Amino acid sequence: MLKEFAKAPNEAITYMGAWVQAGVLELKSRNRPVDPGMSERHLAWIGLLLESQEIMTNLLDPDKSDD
């Protein structure tokens, strides 16, 4: 997924947010408690995506790293 969304981090956030919402709805439909850490587990890797995007940008265009 890091490769797929490397140039579109906002879409990755939306995509994974939709999975969190689907998970919450499924748990509620089964009368199961919602895990408070579920959102963090689904969205925590977004930071890696943003870091990798910045690294690639700097490697491809070192002048942009001065911004």
PDB file of N, CA and C in Angstrom:
ATOM      1  N   MET A   1       0.822  -1.189   0.000  1.00  0.00           N
ATOM      2  CA  MET A   1       0.000   0.000   0.000  1.00  0.00           C
ATOM      3  C   MET A   1       0.868   1.255   0.000  1.00  0.00           C
ATOM      4  N   LEU A   2       2.045   1.164   0.613  1.00  0.00           N
ATOM      5  CA  LEU A   2       2.925   2.330   0.594  1.00  0.00           C
ATOM      6  C   LEU A   2       3.252   2.718  -0.842  1.00  0.00           C
ATOM      7  N   LYS A   3       3.513   1.738  -1.676  1.00  0.00           N
ATOM      8  CA  LYS A   3       3.819   2.016  -3.083  1.00  0.00           C
ATOM      9  C   LYS A   3       2.589   2.549  -3.815  1.00  0.00           C
ATOM     10  N   GLU A   4       1.452   1.920  -3.574  1.00  0.00           N
ATOM     11  CA  GLU A   4       0.221   2.301  -4.274  1.00  0.00           C
ATOM     12  C   GLU A   4      -0.187   3.743  -3.972  1.00  0.00           C
ATOM     13  N   PHE A   5      -0.020   4.153  -2.714  1.00  0.00           N
ATOM     14  CA  PHE A   5      -0.473   5.484  -2.313  1.00  0.00           C
ATOM     15  C   PHE A   5       0.678   6.478  -2.134  1.00  0.00           C
ATOM     16  N   ALA A   6       1.868   6.142  -2.618  1.00  0.00           N
ATOM     17  CA  ALA A   6       3.036   6.992  -2.406  1.00  0.00           C
ATOM     18  C   ALA A   6       2.827   8.422  -2.906  1.00  0.00           C
ATOM     19  N   LYS A   7       2.097   8.570  -3.975  1.00  0.00           N
ATOM     20  CA  LYS A   7       1.873   9.915  -4.534  1.00  0.00           C
ATOM     21  C   LYS A   7       0.511  10.481  -4.150  1.00  0.00           C
ATOM     22  N   ALA A   8      -0.213   9.779  -3.294  1.00  0.00           N
ATOM     23  CA  ALA A   8      -1.561  10.222  -2.940  1.00  0.00           C
ATOM     24  C   ALA A   8      -1.852   9.937  -1.466  1.00  0.00           C
ATOM     25  N   PRO A   9      -1.118  10.567  -0.542  1.00  0.00           N
ATOM     26  CA  PRO A   9      -1.333  10.263   0.879  1.00  0.00           C
ATOM     27  C   PRO A   9      -2.728  10.622   1.379  1.00  0.00           C
ATOM     28  N   ASN A  10      -3.340  11.655   0.832  1.00  0.00           N
ATOM     29  CA  ASN A  10      -4.693  12.011   1.267  1.00  0.00           C
ATOM     30  C   ASN A  10      -5.690  10.909   0.927  1.00  0.00           C
ATOM     31  N   GLU A  11      -5.507  10.299  -0.241  1.00  0.00           N
ATOM     32  CA  GLU A  11      -6.385   9.200  -0.622  1.00  0.00           C
ATOM     33  C   GLU A  11      -6.159   7.995   0.295  1.00  0.00           C
ATOM     34  N   ALA A  12      -4.921   7.784   0.715  1.00  0.00           N
ATOM     35  CA  ALA A  12      -4.625   6.675   1.626  1.00  0.00           C
ATOM     36  C   ALA A  12      -5.323   6.878   2.961  1.00  0.00           C
ATOM     37  N   ILE A  13      -5.309   8.106   3.454  1.00  0.00           N
ATOM     38  CA  ILE A  13      -5.972   8.417   4.719  1.00  0.00           C
ATOM     39  C   ILE A  13      -7.474   8.170   4.592  1.00  0.00           C
ATOM     40  N   THR A  14      -8.059   8.614   3.500  1.00  0.00           N
ATOM     41  CA  THR A  14      -9.491   8.409   3.263  1.00  0.00           C
ATOM     42  C   THR A  14      -9.814   6.918   3.162  1.00  0.00           C
ATOM     43  N   TYR A  15      -8.992   6.192   2.420  1.00  0.00           N
ATOM     44  CA  TYR A  15      -9.194   4.751   2.228  1.00  0.00           C
ATOM     45  C   TYR A  15      -9.152   4.010   3.555  1.00  0.00           C
ATOM     46  N   MET A  16      -8.119   4.262   4.334  1.00  0.00           N
ATOM     47  CA  MET A  16      -7.984   3.552   5.602  1.00  0.00           C
ATOM     48  C   MET A  16      -9.049   4.016   6.605  1.00  0.00           C
ATOM     49  N   GLY A  17      -9.417   5.284   6.548  1.00  0.00           N
ATOM     50  CA  GLY A  17     -10.496   5.770   7.403  1.00  0.00           C
ATOM     51  C   GLY A  17     -11.802   5.049   7.110  1.00  0.00           C
ATOM     52  N   ALA A  18     -12.033   4.764   5.841  1.00  0.00           N
ATOM     53  CA  ALA A  18     -13.242   4.025   5.460  1.00  0.00           C
ATOM     54  C   ALA A  18     -13.215   2.614   6.039  1.00  0.00           C
ATOM     55  N   TRP A  19     -12.024   1.997   6.084  1.00  0.00           N
ATOM     56  CA  TRP A  19     -11.913   0.667   6.684  1.00  0.00           C
ATOM     57  C   TRP A  19     -12.173   0.712   8.184  1.00  0.00           C
ATOM     58  N   VAL A  20     -11.720   1.767   8.838  1.00  0.00           N
ATOM     59  CA  VAL A  20     -12.002   1.914  10.272  1.00  0.00           C
ATOM     60  C   VAL A  20     -13.509   2.008  10.487  1.00  0.00           C
ATOM     61  N   GLN A  21     -14.148   2.844   9.684  1.00  0.00           N
ATOM     62  CA  GLN A  21     -15.598   3.012   9.808  1.00  0.00           C
ATOM     63  C   GLN A  21     -16.315   1.690   9.548  1.00  0.00           C
ATOM     64  N   ALA A  22     -15.895   0.967   8.538  1.00  0.00           N
ATOM     65  CA  ALA A  22     -16.522  -0.326   8.240  1.00  0.00           C
ATOM     66  C   ALA A  22     -16.333  -1.292   9.405  1.00  0.00           C
ATOM     67  N   GLY A  23     -15.146  -1.272  10.007  1.00  0.00           N
ATOM     68  CA  GLY A  23     -14.894  -2.146  11.145  1.00  0.00           C
ATOM     69  C   GLY A  23     -15.768  -1.822  12.339  1.00  0.00           C
ATOM     70  N   VAL A  24     -15.928  -0.533  12.608  1.00  0.00           N
ATOM     71  CA  VAL A  24     -16.786  -0.107  13.714  1.00  0.00           C
ATOM     72  C   VAL A  24     -18.229  -0.547  13.464  1.00  0.00           C
ATOM     73  N   LEU A  25     -18.709  -0.325  12.251  1.00  0.00           N
ATOM     74  CA  LEU A  25     -20.086  -0.717  11.924  1.00  0.00           C
ATOM     75  C   LEU A  25     -20.278  -2.228  12.046  1.00  0.00           C
ATOM     76  N   GLU A  26     -19.280  -2.994  11.599  1.00  0.00           N
ATOM     77  CA  GLU A  26     -19.406  -4.450  11.708  1.00  0.00           C
ATOM     78  C   GLU A  26     -19.428  -4.898  13.167  1.00  0.00           C
ATOM     79  N   LEU A  27     -18.527  -4.333  13.974  1.00  0.00           N
ATOM     80  CA  LEU A  27     -18.519  -4.700  15.395  1.00  0.00           C
ATOM     81  C   LEU A  27     -19.852  -4.366  16.052  1.00  0.00           C
ATOM     82  N   LYS A  28     -20.389  -3.190  15.761  1.00  0.00           N
ATOM     83  CA  LYS A  28     -21.675  -2.797  16.343  1.00  0.00           C
ATOM     84  C   LYS A  28     -22.794  -3.710  15.869  1.00  0.00           C
ATOM     85  N   SER A  29     -22.768  -4.105  14.597  1.00  0.00           N
ATOM     86  CA  SER A  29     -23.824  -4.987  14.074  1.00  0.00           C
ATOM     87  C   SER A  29     -23.778  -6.364  14.728  1.00  0.00           C
ATOM     88  N   ARG A  30     -22.620  -6.751  15.254  1.00  0.00           N
ATOM     89  CA  ARG A  30     -22.465  -8.040  15.921  1.00  0.00           C
ATOM     90  C   ARG A  30     -22.539  -7.904  17.438  1.00  0.00           C
ATOM     91  N   ASN A  31     -22.933  -6.698  17.888  1.00  0.00           N
ATOM     92  CA  ASN A  31     -23.021  -6.411  19.321  1.00  0.00           C
ATOM     93  C   ASN A  31     -21.708  -6.694  20.050  1.00  0.00           C
ATOM     94  N   ARG A  32     -20.616  -6.329  19.396  1.00  0.00           N
ATOM     95  CA  ARG A  32     -19.282  -6.492  19.979  1.00  0.00           C
ATOM     96  C   ARG A  32     -18.758  -5.114  20.360  1.00  0.00           C
ATOM     97  N   PRO A  33     -17.916  -5.033  21.376  1.00  0.00           N
ATOM     98  CA  PRO A  33     -17.357  -3.732  21.757  1.00  0.00           C
ATOM     99  C   PRO A  33     -16.373  -3.234  20.700  1.00  0.00           C
ATOM    100  N   VAL A  34     -16.371  -1.935  20.513  1.00  0.00           N
ATOM    101  CA  VAL A  34     -15.430  -1.327  19.569  1.00  0.00           C
ATOM    102  C   VAL A  34     -14.086  -1.199  20.270  1.00  0.00           C
ATOM    103  N   ASP A  35     -13.062  -1.701  19.632  1.00  0.00           N
ATOM    104  CA  ASP A  35     -11.698  -1.651  20.164  1.00  0.00           C
ATOM    105  C   ASP A  35     -11.180  -0.210  20.059  1.00  0.00           C
ATOM    106  N   PRO A  36     -10.842   0.422  21.177  1.00  0.00           N
ATOM    107  CA  PRO A  36     -10.390   1.813  21.122  1.00  0.00           C
ATOM    108  C   PRO A  36      -9.078   1.998  20.355  1.00  0.00           C
ATOM    109  N   GLY A  37      -8.285   0.955  20.189  1.00  0.00           N
ATOM    110  CA  GLY A  37      -7.028   1.074  19.458  1.00  0.00           C
ATOM    111  C   GLY A  37      -7.139   0.789  17.969  1.00  0.00           C
ATOM    112  N   MET A  38      -8.346   0.474  17.512  1.00  0.00           N
ATOM    113  CA  MET A  38      -8.524   0.106  16.110  1.00  0.00           C
ATOM    114  C   MET A  38      -8.134   1.232  15.158  1.00  0.00           C
ATOM    115  N   SER A  39      -8.548   2.430  15.442  1.00  0.00           N
ATOM    116  CA  SER A  39      -8.218   3.558  14.563  1.00  0.00           C
ATOM    117  C   SER A  39      -6.714   3.747  14.464  1.00  0.00           C
ATOM    118  N   GLU A  40      -6.048   3.687  15.602  1.00  0.00           N
ATOM    119  CA  GLU A  40      -4.591   3.881  15.591  1.00  0.00           C
ATOM    120  C   GLU A  40      -3.893   2.798  14.766  1.00  0.00           C
ATOM    121  N   ARG A  41      -4.322   1.567  14.907  1.00  0.00           N
ATOM    122  CA  ARG A  41      -3.701   0.482  14.140  1.00  0.00           C
ATOM    123  C   ARG A  41      -3.916   0.653  12.645  1.00  0.00           C
ATOM    124  N   HIS A  42      -5.074   1.151  12.264  1.00  0.00           N
ATOM    125  CA  HIS A  42      -5.362   1.343  10.838  1.00  0.00           C
ATOM    126  C   HIS A  42      -4.648   2.562  10.268  1.00  0.00           C
ATOM    127  N   LEU A  43      -4.478   3.588  11.073  1.00  0.00           N
ATOM    128  CA  LEU A  43      -3.961   4.849  10.543  1.00  0.00           C
ATOM    129  C   LEU A  43      -2.505   5.138  10.901  1.00  0.00           C
ATOM    130  N   ALA A  44      -1.922   4.382  11.799  1.00  0.00           N
ATOM    131  CA  ALA A  44      -0.563   4.675  12.256  1.00  0.00           C
ATOM    132  C   ALA A  44       0.468   4.606  11.133  1.00  0.00           C
ATOM    133  N   TRP A  45       0.287   3.745  10.178  1.00  0.00           N
ATOM    134  CA  TRP A  45       1.277   3.598   9.109  1.00  0.00           C
ATOM    135  C   TRP A  45       1.268   4.778   8.143  1.00  0.00           C
ATOM    136  N   ILE A  46       0.260   5.644   8.234  1.00  0.00           N
ATOM    137  CA  ILE A  46       0.212   6.817   7.353  1.00  0.00           C
ATOM    138  C   ILE A  46       1.462   7.680   7.557  1.00  0.00           C
ATOM    139  N   GLY A  47       1.959   7.756   8.787  1.00  0.00           N
ATOM    140  CA  GLY A  47       3.195   8.502   9.039  1.00  0.00           C
ATOM    141  C   GLY A  47       4.354   7.961   8.221  1.00  0.00           C
ATOM    142  N   LEU A  48       4.428   6.637   8.086  1.00  0.00           N
ATOM    143  CA  LEU A  48       5.471   6.028   7.253  1.00  0.00           C
ATOM    144  C   LEU A  48       5.311   6.438   5.798  1.00  0.00           C
ATOM    145  N   LEU A  49       4.078   6.486   5.349  1.00  0.00           N
ATOM    146  CA  LEU A  49       3.807   6.895   3.979  1.00  0.00           C
ATOM    147  C   LEU A  49       4.283   8.321   3.736  1.00  0.00           C
ATOM    148  N   LEU A  50       3.962   9.218   4.659  1.00  0.00           N
ATOM    149  CA  LEU A  50       4.362  10.611   4.504  1.00  0.00           C
ATOM    150  C   LEU A  50       5.877  10.768   4.569  1.00  0.00           C
ATOM    151  N   GLU A  51       6.525  10.014   5.461  1.00  0.00           N
ATOM    152  CA  GLU A  51       7.989  10.062   5.551  1.00  0.00           C
ATOM    153  C   GLU A  51       8.626   9.539   4.272  1.00  0.00           C
ATOM    154  N   SER A  52       8.128   8.433   3.750  1.00  0.00           N
ATOM    155  CA  SER A  52       8.709   7.875   2.532  1.00  0.00           C
ATOM    156  C   SER A  52       8.488   8.807   1.351  1.00  0.00           C
ATOM    157  N   GLN A  53       7.338   9.474   1.326  1.00  0.00           N
ATOM    158  CA  GLN A  53       7.063  10.428   0.254  1.00  0.00           C
ATOM    159  C   GLN A  53       8.060  11.584   0.316  1.00  0.00           C
ATOM    160  N   GLU A  54       8.339  12.089   1.507  1.00  0.00           N
ATOM    161  CA  GLU A  54       9.289  13.187   1.664  1.00  0.00           C
ATOM    162  C   GLU A  54      10.697  12.748   1.267  1.00  0.00           C
ATOM    163  N   ILE A  55      11.091  11.550   1.663  1.00  0.00           N
ATOM    164  CA  ILE A  55      12.415  11.036   1.316  1.00  0.00           C
ATOM    165  C   ILE A  55      12.549  10.917  -0.195  1.00  0.00           C
ATOM    166  N   MET A  56      11.548  10.352  -0.849  1.00  0.00           N
ATOM    167  CA  MET A  56      11.603  10.203  -2.301  1.00  0.00           C
ATOM    168  C   MET A  56      11.632  11.555  -3.002  1.00  0.00           C
ATOM    169  N   THR A  57      10.867  12.505  -2.512  1.00  0.00           N
ATOM    170  CA  THR A  57      10.863  13.834  -3.101  1.00  0.00           C
ATOM    171  C   THR A  57      12.247  14.457  -3.004  1.00  0.00           C
ATOM    172  N   ASN A  58      12.879  14.323  -1.842  1.00  0.00           N
ATOM    173  CA  ASN A  58      14.211  14.885  -1.644  1.00  0.00           C
ATOM    174  C   ASN A  58      15.254  14.188  -2.502  1.00  0.00           C
ATOM    175  N   LEU A  59      15.109  12.889  -2.705  1.00  0.00           N
ATOM    176  CA  LEU A  59      16.059  12.161  -3.532  1.00  0.00           C
ATOM    177  C   LEU A  59      15.917  12.550  -5.001  1.00  0.00           C
ATOM    178  N   LEU A  60      14.674  12.722  -5.443  1.00  0.00           N
ATOM    179  CA  LEU A  60      14.417  13.040  -6.842  1.00  0.00           C
ATOM    180  C   LEU A  60      14.677  14.510  -7.169  1.00  0.00           C
ATOM    181  N   ASP A  61      14.449  15.382  -6.191  1.00  0.00           N
ATOM    182  CA  ASP A  61      14.628  16.819  -6.408  1.00  0.00           C
ATOM    183  C   ASP A  61      15.210  17.433  -5.133  1.00  0.00           C
ATOM    184  N   PRO A  62      16.527  17.326  -4.935  1.00  0.00           N
ATOM    185  CA  PRO A  62      17.161  17.812  -3.702  1.00  0.00           C
ATOM    186  C   PRO A  62      16.907  19.292  -3.412  1.00  0.00           C
ATOM    187  N   ASP A  63      16.656  20.092  -4.448  1.00  0.00           N
ATOM    188  CA  ASP A  63      16.393  21.518  -4.242  1.00  0.00           C
ATOM    189  C   ASP A  63      15.104  21.765  -3.444  1.00  0.00           C
ATOM    190  N   LYS A  64      14.150  20.853  -3.540  1.00  0.00           N
ATOM    191  CA  LYS A  64      12.870  21.005  -2.826  1.00  0.00           C
ATOM    192  C   LYS A  64      13.032  20.818  -1.324  1.00  0.00           C
ATOM    193  N   SER A  65      14.088  20.128  -0.885  1.00  0.00           N
ATOM    194  CA  SER A  65      14.282  19.888   0.540  1.00  0.00           C
ATOM    195  C   SER A  65      14.617  21.166   1.285  1.00  0.00           C
ATOM    196  N   ASP A  66      14.976  22.228   0.573  1.00  0.00           N
ATOM    197  CA  ASP A  66      15.278  23.514   1.209  1.00  0.00           C
ATOM    198  C   ASP A  66      14.037  24.316   1.530  1.00  0.00           C
ATOM    199  N   ASP A  67      12.881  23.919   1.000  1.00  0.00           N
ATOM    200  CA  ASP A  67      11.624  24.662   1.215  1.00  0.00           C
ATOM    201  C   ASP A  67      11.193  24.605   2.644  1.00  0.00           C
TER     202      ASP A  67
END
